[in-house]
PDB file of C-alpha atoms in Angstrom:
ATOM      1  CA  MET A  45       0.259   0.138  -0.375  1.00 58.00           C
ATOM      2  CA  GLY A  46       2.529   2.797  -1.449  1.00 64.00           C
ATOM      3  CA  ALA A  47       1.416   6.182   0.263  1.00 74.00           C
ATOM      4  CA  ALA A  48      -0.465   4.695   3.016  1.00 79.00           C
ATOM      5  CA  ASP A  49       1.592   6.094   5.550  1.00 78.00           C
ATOM      6  CA  THR A  50       2.281   9.777   4.272  1.00 81.00           C
ATOM      7  CA  LEU A  51      -1.179   9.858   3.574  1.00 84.00           C
ATOM      8  CA  LYS A  52      -2.049   9.168   7.542  1.00 87.00           C
ATOM      9  CA  ASN A  53      -0.026  11.316   8.770  1.00 85.00           C
ATOM     10  CA  ALA A  54      -1.093  13.884   6.335  1.00 88.00           C
ATOM     11  CA  LEU A  55      -5.058  13.364   7.285  1.00 91.00           C
ATOM     12  CA  THR A  56      -3.917  13.228  10.679  1.00 92.00           C
ATOM     13  CA  TRP A  57      -2.551  16.965  11.045  1.00 91.00           C
ATOM     14  CA  LEU A  58      -5.201  18.281   8.700  1.00 94.00           C
ATOM     15  CA  SER A  59      -8.391  16.766  10.988  1.00 95.00           C
ATOM     16  CA  LEU A  60      -6.168  18.193  13.724  1.00 94.00           C
ATOM     17  CA  ILE A  61      -6.263  21.775  12.794  1.00 94.00           C
ATOM     18  CA  LEU A  62      -9.546  22.164  11.285  1.00 95.00           C
ATOM     19  CA  ALA A  63     -10.919  20.268  14.934  1.00 95.00           C
ATOM     20  CA  GLU A  64      -8.953  23.462  16.641  1.00 95.00           C
ATOM     21  CA  ASN A  65     -10.162  26.203  14.245  1.00 95.00           C
ATOM     22  CA  PRO A  66     -13.777  25.325  13.242  1.00 96.00           C
ATOM     23  CA  GLU A  67     -13.795  28.907  11.390  1.00 97.00           C
ATOM     24  CA  ILE A  68     -11.376  27.245   8.812  1.00 96.00           C
ATOM     25  CA  GLN A  69     -13.322  24.156   8.533  1.00 96.00           C
ATOM     26  CA  GLU A  70     -16.574  26.143   8.198  1.00 97.00           C
ATOM     27  CA  LYS A  71     -14.774  28.363   5.103  1.00 97.00           C
ATOM     28  CA  CYS A  72     -13.881  24.943   3.620  1.00 95.00           C
ATOM     29  CA  PHE A  73     -17.054  23.680   3.980  1.00 94.00           C
ATOM     30  CA  VAL A  74     -18.460  26.826   2.318  1.00 94.00           C
ATOM     31  CA  GLU A  75     -16.854  26.901  -0.313  1.00 94.00           C
ATOM     32  CA  LEU A  76     -16.921  22.938  -1.293  1.00 92.00           C
ATOM     33  CA  ARG A  77     -20.411  23.229  -0.710  1.00 90.00           C
ATOM     34  CA  LYS A  78     -20.729  26.511  -3.596  1.00 90.00           C
ATOM     35  CA  MET A  79     -18.397  24.888  -6.192  1.00 89.00           C
ATOM     36  CA  SER A  80     -20.302  21.588  -5.601  1.00 87.00           C
ATOM     37  CA  LYS A  81     -23.237  21.439  -8.180  1.00 78.00           C
ATOM     38  CA  ASN A  82     -26.037  18.752  -8.052  1.00 74.00           C
ATOM     39  CA  GLY A  83     -23.553  16.191  -6.254  1.00 75.00           C
ATOM     40  CA  GLN A  84     -20.875  16.566  -9.100  1.00 82.00           C
ATOM     41  CA  LEU A  85     -17.480  16.234  -8.367  1.00 86.00           C
ATOM     42  CA  VAL A  86     -15.507  19.431  -7.144  1.00 87.00           C
ATOM     43  CA  ASN A  87     -12.991  21.247  -9.552  1.00 86.00           C
ATOM     44  CA  ARG A  88     -10.093  21.368  -7.386  1.00 85.00           C
ATOM     45  CA  LYS A  89      -9.125  24.758  -9.387  1.00 89.00           C
ATOM     46  CA  ASP A  90     -11.783  26.235  -8.093  1.00 90.00           C
ATOM     47  CA  CYS A  91     -11.278  25.502  -4.277  1.00 93.00           C
ATOM     48  CA  HIS A  92      -8.868  28.622  -3.716  1.00 95.00           C
ATOM     49  CA  PHE A  93      -9.443  28.619   0.067  1.00 96.00           C
ATOM     50  CA  THR A  94      -9.354  25.120   0.410  1.00 95.00           C
ATOM     51  CA  ASN A  95      -6.373  24.694  -1.564  1.00 95.00           C
ATOM     52  CA  ALA A  96      -4.587  27.220   0.482  1.00 96.00           C
ATOM     53  CA  VAL A  97      -5.210  24.839   3.377  1.00 96.00           C
ATOM     54  CA  LEU A  98      -4.159  22.037   2.239  1.00 93.00           C
ATOM     55  CA  LEU A  99      -0.870  23.562   1.066  1.00 93.00           C
ATOM     56  CA  GLU A 100      -0.366  25.240   4.290  1.00 94.00           C
ATOM     57  CA  ASN A 101      -1.273  22.109   6.638  1.00 92.00           C
ATOM     58  CA  PHE A 102       1.718  20.390   4.324  1.00 89.00           C
ATOM     59  CA  ARG A 103       3.966  23.678   4.767  1.00 89.00           C
ATOM     60  CA  MET A 104       3.682  23.376   8.868  1.00 90.00           C
ATOM     61  CA  PHE A 105       3.792  19.383   8.882  1.00 86.00           C
ATOM     62  CA  PRO A 106       5.829  17.823   6.061  1.00 82.00           C
ATOM     63  CA  VAL A 107       5.204  14.397   5.960  1.00 72.00           C
ATOM     64  CA  THR A 108       8.728  12.962   4.566  1.00 67.00           C
ATOM     65  CA  ASP A 109      10.053  14.615   7.701  1.00 58.00           C
ATOM     66  CA  THR A 110       7.928  11.786   9.969  1.00 57.00           C
ATOM     67  CA  LEU A 111       9.775   8.697   7.904  1.00 60.00           C
ATOM     68  CA  ASN A 112      12.800   6.713   8.236  1.00 65.00           C
ATOM     69  CA  HIS A 113      15.294   7.002   5.221  1.00 64.00           C
ATOM     70  CA  HIS A 114      17.712   3.941   5.268  1.00 71.00           C
ATOM     71  CA  CYS A 115      18.883   1.228   2.215  1.00 72.00           C
ATOM     72  CA  SER A 116      17.727  -2.350   3.119  1.00 78.00           C
ATOM     73  CA  ASN A 117      21.491  -3.467   1.574  1.00 84.00           C
ATOM     74  CA  ASP A 118      24.864  -1.681   0.704  1.00 85.00           C
ATOM     75  CA  VAL A 119      24.853   0.098  -2.428  1.00 82.00           C
ATOM     76  CA  LYS A 120      27.831  -0.391  -4.828  1.00 84.00           C
ATOM     77  CA  ILE A 121      28.564   2.620  -7.252  1.00 84.00           C
ATOM     78  CA  GLY A 122      31.841   1.821  -9.134  1.00 87.00           C
ATOM     79  CA  ASN A 123      34.643   0.612  -6.602  1.00 88.00           C
ATOM     80  CA  ARG A 124      32.660   2.379  -3.700  1.00 87.00           C
ATOM     81  CA  VAL A 125      30.289   1.123  -1.498  1.00 85.00           C
ATOM     82  CA  PHE A 126      28.014   2.757   0.634  1.00 78.00           C
TER      83      PHE A 126
END
């Protein structure tokens, strides 16, 4: 399941931010309702405030910093082993 951990972390932080800031949550909800016509999918490009909230969430809580990065095996490049 690729990206499951990163998605979980991003949604966890977003949920906490929206729970702490009901005015932001309400503004996103109103914008999404306004852009949704007859229950159709919303065009992401039309939701400027919601996009800004999502991008700010990624900026404040970068998911990549929470993941361990290491090689499971040695890597040989030329004559050097890393």
